[in-house]
Tab-separated table of C-alpha atoms in Angstrom:
chain	number	residue	atom	x	y	z
A	238	MET	CA	5.944	-15.485	10.052
A	239	THR	CA	5.324	-19.079	9.006
A	240	THR	CA	7.002	-21.925	10.908
A	241	SER	CA	6.671	-25.617	9.992
A	242	SER	CA	3.105	-25.308	8.654
A	243	LEU	CA	2.027	-22.832	11.335
A	244	VAL	CA	1.247	-19.146	10.982
A	245	VAL	CA	2.740	-17.422	14.011
A	246	SER	CA	2.328	-13.729	14.840
A	247	HIS	CA	4.336	-11.948	17.558
A	248	ASN	CA	4.294	-8.404	18.904
A	249	PRO	CA	7.398	-6.733	17.384
A	250	ALA	CA	7.649	-4.399	20.379
A	251	ASP	CA	7.681	-7.404	22.728
A	252	PRO	CA	8.601	-10.591	20.838
A	253	ALA	CA	7.630	-12.744	23.829
A	254	ASP	CA	4.019	-11.633	23.313
A	255	LEU	CA	2.406	-14.254	21.047
A	256	LEU	CA	-0.805	-13.061	19.389
A	257	LEU	CA	-1.671	-15.994	17.234
A	258	ARG	CA	-0.619	-19.478	16.190
A	259	VAL	CA	-2.813	-21.177	13.583
A	260	PRO	CA	-2.209	-23.981	11.085
A	261	GLU	CA	-1.550	-23.111	7.484
A	262	PRO	CA	-4.652	-24.362	5.661
A	263	GLY	CA	-2.819	-25.547	2.534
A	264	ALA	CA	-3.525	-25.193	-1.168
A	265	ALA	CA	-6.636	-27.386	-1.173
A	266	ALA	CA	-8.329	-25.216	1.451
A	267	VAL	CA	-7.602	-22.097	-0.584
A	268	ALA	CA	-9.065	-23.703	-3.708
A	269	ASP	CA	-12.147	-24.665	-1.690
A	270	ALA	CA	-12.564	-21.086	-0.435
A	271	VAL	CA	-12.376	-19.802	-4.005
A	272	THR	CA	-14.924	-22.396	-5.154
A	273	LYS	CA	-17.360	-21.271	-2.463
A	274	ALA	CA	-16.731	-17.617	-3.291
A	275	ARG	CA	-17.399	-18.323	-6.964
A	276	ALA	CA	-20.693	-20.013	-6.090
A	277	ALA	CA	-21.707	-17.011	-3.960
A	278	GLN	CA	-20.777	-14.393	-6.567
A	279	PRO	CA	-23.863	-14.509	-8.836
A	280	GLY	CA	-26.177	-13.974	-5.886
A	281	TRP	CA	-24.060	-11.104	-4.563
A	282	LEU	CA	-24.215	-9.406	-7.968
A	283	ALA	CA	-27.904	-10.129	-8.468
A	284	GLY	CA	-28.764	-8.497	-5.145
A	285	GLY	CA	-28.387	-5.165	-6.926
A	286	ALA	CA	-26.694	-1.858	-6.330
A	287	GLY	CA	-28.843	-1.010	-3.314
A	288	ALA	CA	-27.909	-4.141	-1.391
A	289	ARG	CA	-24.197	-3.783	-2.127
A	290	ALA	CA	-24.189	-0.094	-1.237
A	291	ALA	CA	-26.010	-0.741	2.042
A	292	ALA	CA	-23.611	-3.540	2.967
A	293	LEU	CA	-20.499	-1.438	2.387
A	294	ALA	CA	-21.972	1.481	4.328
A	295	ALA	CA	-22.773	-0.860	7.229
A	296	ILE	CA	-19.187	-2.126	7.190
A	297	ALA	CA	-17.930	1.459	7.485
A	298	GLU	CA	-20.134	1.997	10.524
A	299	ALA	CA	-18.993	-1.264	12.134
A	300	ILE	CA	-15.330	-0.356	11.649
A	301	GLU	CA	-15.923	3.032	13.252
A	302	ALA	CA	-17.674	1.355	16.179
A	303	ALA	CA	-14.660	-0.937	16.692
A	304	ALA	CA	-12.047	1.770	16.034
A	305	ALA	CA	-10.323	1.722	19.422
A	306	GLU	CA	-10.056	-2.063	19.430
A	307	LEU	CA	-8.730	-2.206	15.872
A	308	ALA	CA	-6.123	0.484	16.498
A	309	ALA	CA	-4.904	-1.347	19.603
A	310	LEU	CA	-4.646	-4.576	17.620
A	311	ALA	CA	-2.549	-2.878	14.919
A	312	VAL	CA	-0.249	-1.479	17.608
A	313	ARG	CA	0.191	-4.897	19.142
A	314	GLU	CA	0.475	-7.082	16.046
A	315	VAL	CA	2.446	-4.943	13.580
A	316	GLY	CA	4.000	-2.336	15.894
A	317	LYS	CA	2.221	0.611	14.293
A	318	PRO	CA	2.486	3.745	16.482
A	319	LEU	CA	-0.863	4.470	18.106
A	320	THR	CA	-1.431	7.818	16.395
A	321	GLU	CA	-0.847	6.234	12.993
A	322	ALA	CA	-2.946	3.198	13.889
A	323	ARG	CA	-5.893	5.410	14.809
A	324	ALA	CA	-5.522	7.316	11.543
A	325	GLU	CA	-5.386	4.079	9.555
A	326	VAL	CA	-8.599	2.782	11.106
A	327	ALA	CA	-10.354	6.081	10.423
A	328	ARG	CA	-9.179	5.944	6.823
A	329	THR	CA	-10.342	2.332	6.552
A	330	ALA	CA	-13.878	3.317	7.522
A	331	ALA	CA	-13.744	6.217	5.056
A	332	ILE	CA	-12.666	3.839	2.260
A	333	TRP	CA	-15.695	1.605	2.803
A	334	ARG	CA	-18.008	4.611	2.932
A	335	TYR	CA	-16.498	6.029	-0.272
A	336	TYR	CA	-17.000	2.790	-2.207
A	337	ALA	CA	-20.516	2.378	-0.814
A	338	GLN	CA	-21.572	4.903	-3.460
A	339	ALA	CA	-19.815	3.072	-6.309
A	340	PRO	CA	-22.610	0.546	-7.010
A	341	TYR	CA	-24.720	3.459	-8.257
A	342	ASP	CA	-22.089	4.655	-10.750
A	343	PRO	CA	-22.782	4.226	-14.482
A	344	THR	CA	-21.498	0.881	-15.707
A	345	GLY	CA	-21.278	1.711	-19.396
A	346	ALA	CA	-22.392	3.923	-22.272
A	347	VAL	CA	-24.847	3.987	-25.186
A	348	HIS	CA	-23.570	4.639	-28.731
A	349	GLU	CA	-25.196	5.201	-32.074
A	350	PRO	CA	-24.600	2.435	-34.647
A	351	PHE	CA	-22.497	3.220	-37.725
A	352	GLY	CA	-25.505	2.698	-39.942
A	353	GLY	CA	-29.110	1.652	-39.596
A	354	SER	CA	-31.224	1.424	-36.462
A	355	GLY	CA	-30.434	-0.199	-33.146
A	356	LEU	CA	-28.160	0.490	-30.187
A	357	LEU	CA	-24.557	-0.159	-29.278
A	358	LEU	CA	-23.923	-0.554	-25.548
A	359	THR	CA	-20.906	-1.036	-23.346
A	360	ARG	CA	-21.255	-2.427	-19.860
A	361	ARG	CA	-18.652	-3.222	-17.192
A	362	ARG	CA	-19.080	-6.586	-15.466
A	363	PRO	CA	-17.218	-8.158	-12.509
A	364	HIS	CA	-14.577	-10.823	-13.058
A	365	GLY	CA	-15.906	-13.257	-10.437
A	366	VAL	CA	-13.553	-13.970	-7.526
A	367	ALA	CA	-10.900	-11.394	-6.677
A	368	GLY	CA	-7.841	-12.900	-4.988
A	369	LEU	CA	-6.097	-10.361	-2.757
A	370	ILE	CA	-2.579	-10.752	-1.338
A	371	THR	CA	-1.727	-8.010	1.138
A	372	PRO	CA	1.234	-6.906	3.314
A	373	TRP	CA	1.429	-6.362	7.057
A	374	ASN	CA	2.235	-2.644	7.200
A	375	PHE	CA	-1.325	-1.373	6.606
A	376	PRO	CA	-3.266	-4.352	7.958
A	377	PHE	CA	-6.715	-2.770	7.663
A	378	ALA	CA	-6.396	-0.080	4.977
A	379	ILE	CA	-4.757	-2.097	2.186
A	380	PRO	CA	-7.134	-5.090	2.382
A	381	SER	CA	-9.983	-2.577	2.445
A	382	TRP	CA	-8.894	-0.473	-0.506
A	383	LYS	CA	-8.674	-3.695	-2.512
A	384	ALA	CA	-11.773	-5.482	-1.197
A	385	ALA	CA	-14.205	-2.557	-1.100
A	386	PRO	CA	-14.096	-1.712	-4.834
A	387	ALA	CA	-14.039	-5.403	-5.750
A	388	LEU	CA	-17.193	-6.016	-3.726
A	389	ALA	CA	-18.855	-2.796	-4.851
A	390	VAL	CA	-18.906	-3.896	-8.485
A	391	GLY	CA	-20.119	-7.413	-7.704
A	392	ASN	CA	-17.055	-9.616	-7.216
A	393	THR	CA	-16.564	-11.867	-4.226
A	394	VAL	CA	-13.208	-11.770	-2.405
A	395	VAL	CA	-10.675	-14.191	-0.948
A	396	LEU	CA	-7.909	-12.464	1.017
A	397	LYS	CA	-4.491	-13.946	1.852
A	398	PRO	CA	-2.849	-11.533	4.326
A	399	ALA	CA	0.817	-11.408	5.287
A	400	PRO	CA	1.443	-13.861	8.145
A	401	GLU	CA	2.591	-11.015	10.413
A	402	ALA	CA	-0.863	-9.377	10.136
A	403	THR	CA	-3.049	-12.464	10.392
A	404	ALA	CA	-4.843	-11.440	13.589
A	405	CYS	CA	-5.780	-8.086	12.051
A	406	ALA	CA	-7.087	-9.758	8.898
A	407	LEU	CA	-9.164	-12.287	10.817
A	408	ARG	CA	-10.690	-9.526	12.942
A	409	LEU	CA	-11.506	-7.517	9.823
A	410	ALA	CA	-13.162	-10.612	8.359
A	411	GLU	CA	-15.329	-10.997	11.469
A	412	ILE	CA	-16.591	-7.443	11.003
A	413	LEU	CA	-17.300	-7.886	7.297
A	414	GLN	CA	-18.936	-11.283	7.690
A	415	GLN	CA	-21.485	-9.835	10.115
A	416	THR	CA	-22.897	-7.910	7.141
A	417	LEU	CA	-21.977	-9.804	3.976
A	418	PRO	CA	-23.605	-13.035	2.762
A	419	ARG	CA	-21.754	-16.262	3.375
A	420	ALA	CA	-18.544	-16.780	1.318
A	421	VAL	CA	-18.641	-13.284	-0.176
A	422	PHE	CA	-15.509	-12.349	1.798
A	423	THR	CA	-13.106	-14.983	3.118
A	424	VAL	CA	-9.656	-14.831	4.742
A	425	VAL	CA	-7.196	-17.672	4.217
A	426	PRO	CA	-4.072	-17.314	6.412
A	427	GLY	CA	-0.760	-18.718	5.313
A	428	GLY	CA	2.387	-18.139	3.323
A	429	ALA	CA	3.730	-18.805	-0.150
A	430	THR	CA	1.793	-22.032	-0.659
A	431	GLU	CA	-1.537	-20.384	0.063
A	432	GLY	CA	-0.632	-17.306	-1.979
A	433	GLY	CA	0.278	-19.468	-4.961
A	434	ALA	CA	-2.955	-21.425	-4.674
A	435	LEU	CA	-4.959	-18.193	-4.626
A	436	ILE	CA	-3.275	-16.953	-7.806
A	437	ALA	CA	-3.905	-20.340	-9.424
A	438	SER	CA	-7.658	-20.287	-8.782
A	439	SER	CA	-8.882	-16.654	-8.686
A	440	ASP	CA	-10.356	-14.699	-11.589
A	441	ALA	CA	-8.342	-11.524	-10.877
A	442	VAL	CA	-5.404	-10.894	-8.539
A	443	SER	CA	-4.317	-7.788	-6.668
A	444	PHE	CA	-0.980	-7.881	-4.819
A	445	THR	CA	0.960	-5.494	-2.600
A	446	GLY	CA	4.387	-6.489	-1.314
A	447	SER	CA	8.016	-6.907	-2.297
A	448	THR	CA	9.245	-6.506	-5.845
A	449	ALA	CA	10.653	-10.031	-6.079
A	450	VAL	CA	7.396	-11.654	-5.000
A	451	GLY	CA	5.319	-9.207	-7.023
A	452	ASN	CA	7.168	-10.047	-10.217
A	453	GLU	CA	6.457	-13.744	-9.640
A	454	VAL	CA	2.781	-12.987	-8.978
A	455	VAL	CA	2.596	-11.085	-12.266
A	456	ARG	CA	4.268	-13.897	-14.210
A	457	THR	CA	1.967	-16.548	-12.757
A	458	ALA	CA	-1.248	-14.582	-13.226
A	459	THR	CA	-0.287	-13.476	-16.726
A	460	ALA	CA	0.334	-17.089	-17.695
A	461	ARG	CA	-3.280	-17.779	-16.720
A	462	ASN	CA	-4.495	-14.745	-18.719
A	463	ILE	CA	-6.218	-13.190	-15.716
A	464	PRO	CA	-6.079	-9.500	-14.746
A	465	VAL	CA	-3.307	-8.714	-12.267
A	466	GLN	CA	-2.069	-5.600	-10.539
A	467	ALA	CA	1.006	-5.444	-8.322
A	468	GLU	CA	2.140	-2.599	-6.083
A	469	MET	CA	5.750	-3.142	-5.079
A	470	GLY	CA	8.752	-1.195	-3.839
A	471	GLY	CA	10.012	2.355	-3.844
A	472	VAL	CA	13.324	4.131	-3.288
A	473	ASN	CA	11.697	7.522	-3.032
A	474	ALA	CA	13.419	10.887	-3.231
A	475	ALA	CA	12.765	14.251	-1.617
A	476	ILE	CA	14.129	17.207	-3.599
A	477	VAL	CA	14.710	20.437	-1.646
A	478	LEU	CA	15.449	23.686	-3.483
A	479	PRO	CA	17.248	26.658	-1.879
A	480	ASP	CA	14.081	28.781	-1.744
A	481	ALA	CA	12.160	26.164	0.272
A	482	ASP	CA	11.173	26.672	3.896
A	483	ILE	CA	14.055	24.531	5.168
A	484	GLU	CA	12.700	23.898	8.652
A	485	ARG	CA	9.313	22.878	7.297
A	486	ALA	CA	10.881	20.688	4.628
A	487	ALA	CA	13.105	19.016	7.234
A	488	ALA	CA	10.085	18.255	9.419
A	489	HIS	CA	8.192	16.739	6.497
A	490	ILE	CA	11.147	14.660	5.339
A	491	ALA	CA	12.002	13.462	8.864
A	492	ALA	CA	8.434	12.227	9.285
A	493	ALA	CA	8.611	10.462	5.904
A	494	ILE	CA	11.891	8.755	6.886
A	495	ALA	CA	11.019	7.718	10.429
A	496	GLY	CA	7.233	7.401	10.558
A	497	TYR	CA	6.317	3.786	11.365
A	498	ALA	CA	10.064	3.037	11.276
A	499	GLY	CA	10.172	3.730	7.538
A	500	GLN	CA	8.038	0.661	6.817
A	501	LYS	CA	6.029	2.212	3.999
A	502	CYS	CA	6.527	1.901	0.265
A	503	THR	CA	6.169	5.706	0.112
A	504	ALA	CA	8.842	6.428	2.753
A	505	THR	CA	11.673	8.795	1.816
A	506	SER	CA	15.044	7.079	1.469
A	507	ARG	CA	16.968	9.605	-0.630
A	508	VAL	CA	17.152	13.311	0.264
A	509	ILE	CA	18.436	15.565	-2.536
A	510	PRO	CA	19.213	19.163	-1.493
A	511	VAL	CA	19.913	21.472	-4.428
A	512	GLY	CA	22.826	23.911	-4.319
A	513	ALA	CA	22.752	26.221	-1.323
A	514	ALA	CA	20.032	24.157	0.361
A	515	HIS	CA	22.573	21.444	1.245
A	516	GLY	CA	24.163	22.918	4.365
A	517	PRO	CA	21.015	24.253	6.043
A	518	LEU	CA	18.993	21.105	5.233
A	519	ARG	CA	21.799	18.818	6.410
A	520	GLU	CA	21.729	20.478	9.818
A	521	ALA	CA	17.958	20.860	10.081
A	522	LEU	CA	17.168	17.309	9.014
A	523	ALA	CA	19.664	15.718	11.391
A	524	ALA	CA	18.149	17.763	14.219
A	525	ALA	CA	14.575	16.918	13.208
A	526	LEU	CA	15.318	13.173	13.136
A	527	GLY	CA	16.942	13.371	16.556
A	528	GLU	CA	13.824	14.960	18.027
A	529	LEU	CA	11.399	12.265	16.877
A	530	ARG	CA	10.261	9.851	19.569
A	531	THR	CA	11.448	6.254	19.103
A	532	GLY	CA	9.892	3.717	21.432
A	533	ASP	CA	6.726	1.990	22.581
A	534	PRO	CA	4.159	2.127	19.750
A	535	ALA	CA	1.354	2.283	22.332
A	536	ASP	CA	2.626	5.731	23.398
A	537	PRO	CA	0.725	8.394	21.396
A	538	ALA	CA	3.927	10.476	21.222
A	539	THR	CA	5.899	7.730	19.453
A	540	VAL	CA	6.725	8.291	15.784
A	541	CYS	CA	9.254	5.517	15.158
A	542	GLY	CA	8.148	2.203	16.639
A	543	PRO	CA	9.751	-1.209	16.186
A	544	LEU	CA	10.629	-2.902	12.932
A	545	ILE	CA	8.465	-5.890	12.138
A	546	SER	CA	11.098	-8.550	12.881
A	547	GLU	CA	14.645	-9.256	13.965
A	548	GLN	CA	15.557	-9.909	10.325
A	549	ALA	CA	14.242	-6.466	9.378
A	550	ARG	CA	16.399	-4.817	12.041
A	551	GLU	CA	19.449	-6.740	10.852
A	552	ARG	CA	18.779	-5.582	7.292
A	553	VAL	CA	18.750	-1.952	8.438
A	554	GLY	CA	21.991	-2.398	10.372
A	555	GLN	CA	23.734	-4.002	7.407
A	556	ALA	CA	22.578	-1.204	5.078
A	557	CYS	CA	24.224	1.428	7.318
A	558	GLN	CA	27.410	-0.467	8.052
A	559	GLY	CA	30.561	1.575	7.381
A	560	LEU	CA	28.707	4.728	6.326
A	561	ALA	CA	29.133	8.309	7.547
A	562	VAL	CA	26.242	8.835	9.965
A	563	LEU	CA	24.748	12.290	10.563
A	564	ALA	CA	21.924	11.172	12.855
A	565	GLY	CA	20.897	7.909	14.471
A	566	GLY	CA	22.737	4.765	13.493
A	567	THR	CA	22.075	3.182	16.882
A	568	THR	CA	19.949	0.371	18.266
A	569	PRO	CA	17.875	1.398	21.297
A	570	ASP	CA	18.553	-0.755	24.348
A	571	ARG	CA	15.089	-2.185	24.917
A	572	PRO	CA	13.093	-5.316	24.075
A	573	GLY	CA	11.735	-5.404	20.549
A	574	TRP	CA	13.154	-4.803	17.101
A	575	TYR	CA	14.014	-1.100	17.233
A	576	ALA	CA	16.366	1.045	15.139
A	577	ALA	CA	16.897	4.773	15.561
A	578	PRO	CA	15.976	7.080	12.646
A	579	THR	CA	19.177	7.428	10.653
A	580	LEU	CA	20.625	9.871	8.111
A	581	VAL	CA	23.824	8.993	6.237
A	582	GLU	CA	25.955	10.815	3.669
A	583	LYS	CA	28.903	10.431	1.283
A	584	LEU	CA	27.734	7.135	-0.197
A	585	PRO	CA	29.369	5.675	-3.299
A	586	PRO	CA	26.993	5.880	-6.292
A	587	ASP	CA	26.558	2.107	-6.452
A	588	HIS	CA	25.726	1.617	-2.769
A	589	GLY	CA	22.703	-0.630	-2.263
A	590	LEU	CA	20.960	1.894	-0.017
A	591	LEU	CA	20.582	4.171	-3.050
A	592	HIS	CA	19.044	1.538	-5.296
A	593	GLU	CA	17.142	-1.036	-3.230
A	594	GLU	CA	14.340	-0.669	-0.713
A	595	VAL	CA	15.584	-1.183	2.864
A	596	PHE	CA	12.148	-0.735	4.484
A	597	GLY	CA	13.527	0.913	7.597
A	598	PRO	CA	14.046	4.410	9.071
A	599	VAL	CA	17.136	5.208	6.987
A	600	ALA	CA	17.836	7.832	4.335
A	601	ALA	CA	20.861	9.090	2.433
A	602	LEU	CA	21.746	12.760	1.841
A	603	LEU	CA	22.739	13.319	-1.805
A	604	PRO	CA	23.545	16.941	-2.768
A	605	ALA	CA	22.755	18.056	-6.330
A	606	ASP	CA	24.234	20.947	-8.315
A	607	ASP	CA	20.946	22.209	-9.734
A	608	LEU	CA	17.347	21.142	-10.303
A	609	ALA	CA	18.093	19.242	-13.519
A	610	HIS	CA	20.805	17.281	-11.698
A	611	ALA	CA	18.391	16.556	-8.837
A	612	VAL	CA	15.736	15.249	-11.234
A	613	ARG	CA	18.279	12.983	-12.935
A	614	MET	CA	19.305	11.626	-9.535
A	615	ALA	CA	15.702	11.060	-8.506
A	616	ASN	CA	15.020	9.185	-11.761
A	617	SER	CA	18.213	7.107	-11.644
A	618	VAL	CA	16.753	4.097	-9.792
A	619	ARG	CA	14.653	1.236	-11.147
A	620	TYR	CA	11.685	2.313	-9.024
A	621	GLY	CA	9.304	5.183	-9.607
A	622	LEU	CA	6.646	5.401	-6.924
A	623	VAL	CA	6.650	8.916	-5.416
A	624	THR	CA	8.851	11.993	-5.217
A	625	SER	CA	8.374	14.993	-2.952
A	626	VAL	CA	9.541	18.437	-4.098
A	627	HIS	CA	10.017	21.294	-1.632
A	628	THR	CA	10.125	24.783	-3.144
A	629	ALA	CA	8.265	28.076	-3.469
A	630	ASP	CA	9.203	28.387	-7.158
A	631	LEU	CA	6.350	27.622	-9.568
A	632	ASP	CA	8.795	27.122	-12.446
A	633	ALA	CA	10.602	24.451	-10.447
A	634	VAL	CA	7.312	22.804	-9.613
A	635	LEU	CA	6.331	22.629	-13.277
A	636	HIS	CA	9.780	21.275	-14.202
A	637	GLY	CA	9.390	18.540	-11.628
A	638	LEU	CA	5.923	17.646	-12.821
A	639	ASP	CA	7.160	17.391	-16.397
A	640	HIS	CA	10.393	15.455	-15.859
A	641	LEU	CA	10.074	13.280	-12.743
A	642	ASP	CA	9.521	9.637	-13.648
A	643	THR	CA	7.283	8.669	-10.756
A	644	GLY	CA	3.635	7.795	-10.452
A	645	MET	CA	3.033	10.441	-7.802
A	646	VAL	CA	4.563	13.856	-7.080
A	647	ARG	CA	3.912	15.579	-3.770
A	648	LEU	CA	4.714	19.281	-3.490
A	649	ASN	CA	5.765	20.759	-0.150
A	650	ALA	CA	4.495	17.648	1.596
A	651	PRO	CA	5.984	14.370	2.849
A	652	SER	CA	6.401	11.560	0.325
A	653	THR	CA	4.202	9.462	2.609
A	654	GLY	CA	0.452	9.818	2.723
A	655	VAL	CA	-2.086	8.904	0.046
A	656	ASP	CA	-5.529	10.140	-0.910
A	657	PHE	CA	-7.759	7.080	-1.138
A	658	HIS	CA	-10.093	8.743	-3.648
A	659	LEU	CA	-7.295	9.265	-6.203
A	660	PRO	CA	-5.320	6.697	-8.232
A	661	PHE	CA	-2.297	5.219	-6.444
A	662	GLY	CA	0.680	3.610	-8.164
A	663	GLY	CA	4.096	4.090	-9.680
A	664	THR	CA	6.234	3.562	-12.744
A	665	LYS	CA	9.005	1.124	-13.662
A	666	ALA	CA	9.542	-1.603	-11.032
A	667	SER	CA	7.198	-0.002	-8.508
A	668	SER	CA	3.918	-1.074	-10.100
A	669	HIS	CA	2.368	-3.358	-12.668
A	670	GLY	CA	-1.083	-3.108	-14.143
A	671	ALA	CA	-3.993	-0.820	-13.398
A	672	ARG	CA	-3.941	1.781	-10.639
A	673	GLU	CA	-5.378	1.153	-7.201
A	674	GLN	CA	-7.746	3.364	-5.197
A	675	GLY	CA	-10.224	5.962	-6.351
A	676	ARG	CA	-12.479	5.272	-9.305
A	677	ALA	CA	-9.526	3.672	-11.112
A	678	ALA	CA	-9.894	0.624	-8.874
A	679	LEU	CA	-13.385	0.000	-10.197
A	680	ASP	CA	-11.975	-0.400	-13.686
A	681	PHE	CA	-9.523	-3.067	-12.564
A	682	TYR	CA	-12.197	-5.169	-10.878
A	683	THR	CA	-14.439	-5.146	-13.971
A	684	ARG	CA	-14.157	-5.917	-17.682
A	685	THR	CA	-15.949	-4.197	-20.541
A	686	ARG	CA	-18.583	-6.082	-22.488
A	687	THR	CA	-19.928	-4.664	-25.771
A	688	TYR	CA	-23.522	-5.294	-26.886
A	689	THR	CA	-24.988	-4.776	-30.349
A	690	LEU	CA	-28.793	-4.471	-30.308
A	691	THR	CA	-30.593	-4.517	-33.648
A	692	PRO	CA	-34.322	-4.610	-34.353
A	693	GLY	CA	-35.859	-8.050	-34.844
A	694	ALA	CA	-37.907	-6.825	-37.809
A	695	ALA	CA	-37.665	-4.078	-40.397
A	696	MET	CA	-38.801	-0.729	-39.074
């Protein structure tokens, strides 16, 4: 959080535990960081593919060497359960290793001219300084899956992390700066002022966060005519057909509702059983949620840790107020900002829980008459990030693939979980601009330049 020009970060499992208190640097400091990054960028690019590849590979090794420390920091600063924190750090190292090969990728193509001799070439070139604005829920992975491709293709990076994850971002910067040249990667802590200054001075902007803020980021960057991508919210559905393995589907959906207290844009918040699946899934899912461990995120058995703040817990409580509760709906009696994994039913169609992201361990059960009805329900919100479909019927799978209006479809798997080597993003209000992750990210951090080469004399 930011308080009277200070960035303050507390442990959400123990709010009395203060991790960090640093001054907000202000807009001028952000502009200065971008100026230094811009001055460093030509040298970083000119160093060549070998130097960039070696640097990114060394970063992967350094992250692996510090894995236990980084996981413990994520547990403490953002309340991420230890098992998930360890997995995030391992994925972070894998991201850097994956993009360490990208500098050797082809950067363009050669074409024959329409007539006469010569060559036509296309070549992808970096924008300059990539300004990154990242959330707190994946404090190492999201900055990495933005920064690694940006650096791989020759940009320099200035990162403005969420205030709640400032300690994680500063520690990540220490690791990167041991390998990278000066000013190639810089972290500027802060809030809205610093974020606005970064958008105002960078050459490309990548944002992950709330829809309201993301829309403003897009408007501001677009007004400057710079490339911008924004990954925002999701009100994701899980569709369960009668032929599905109900117990397995319930386990997957429970994990996608309650994992990390539902604080993921890919979390499941609407569960849509089809026809005869309703009764069995209703019972199995309520039982599965009740069995998940809620508590200390440092305990490896914990699935549902604390919410990030008191305000977040209040938001979850307000979303469930007055609803029919099948599981959860309670606040554990312990220090920290905890809420039990909760399943509700019989909501009116216009209830906010069905249309807006709560970002907590809460989901609504919404029975559908048939698959077509379920798909219409899944598509009925303004978001379109991910949908999970649980069935053994290939025809149903193909129907879902053809008619679901989401950027990602996961079959017989939780809605949560991403493959960092494939494109990530949604439709409608969930995303704007080019996809993140995989080779698609390299396209966003570069622009195409076309060259026409003709002979200087008649041949």
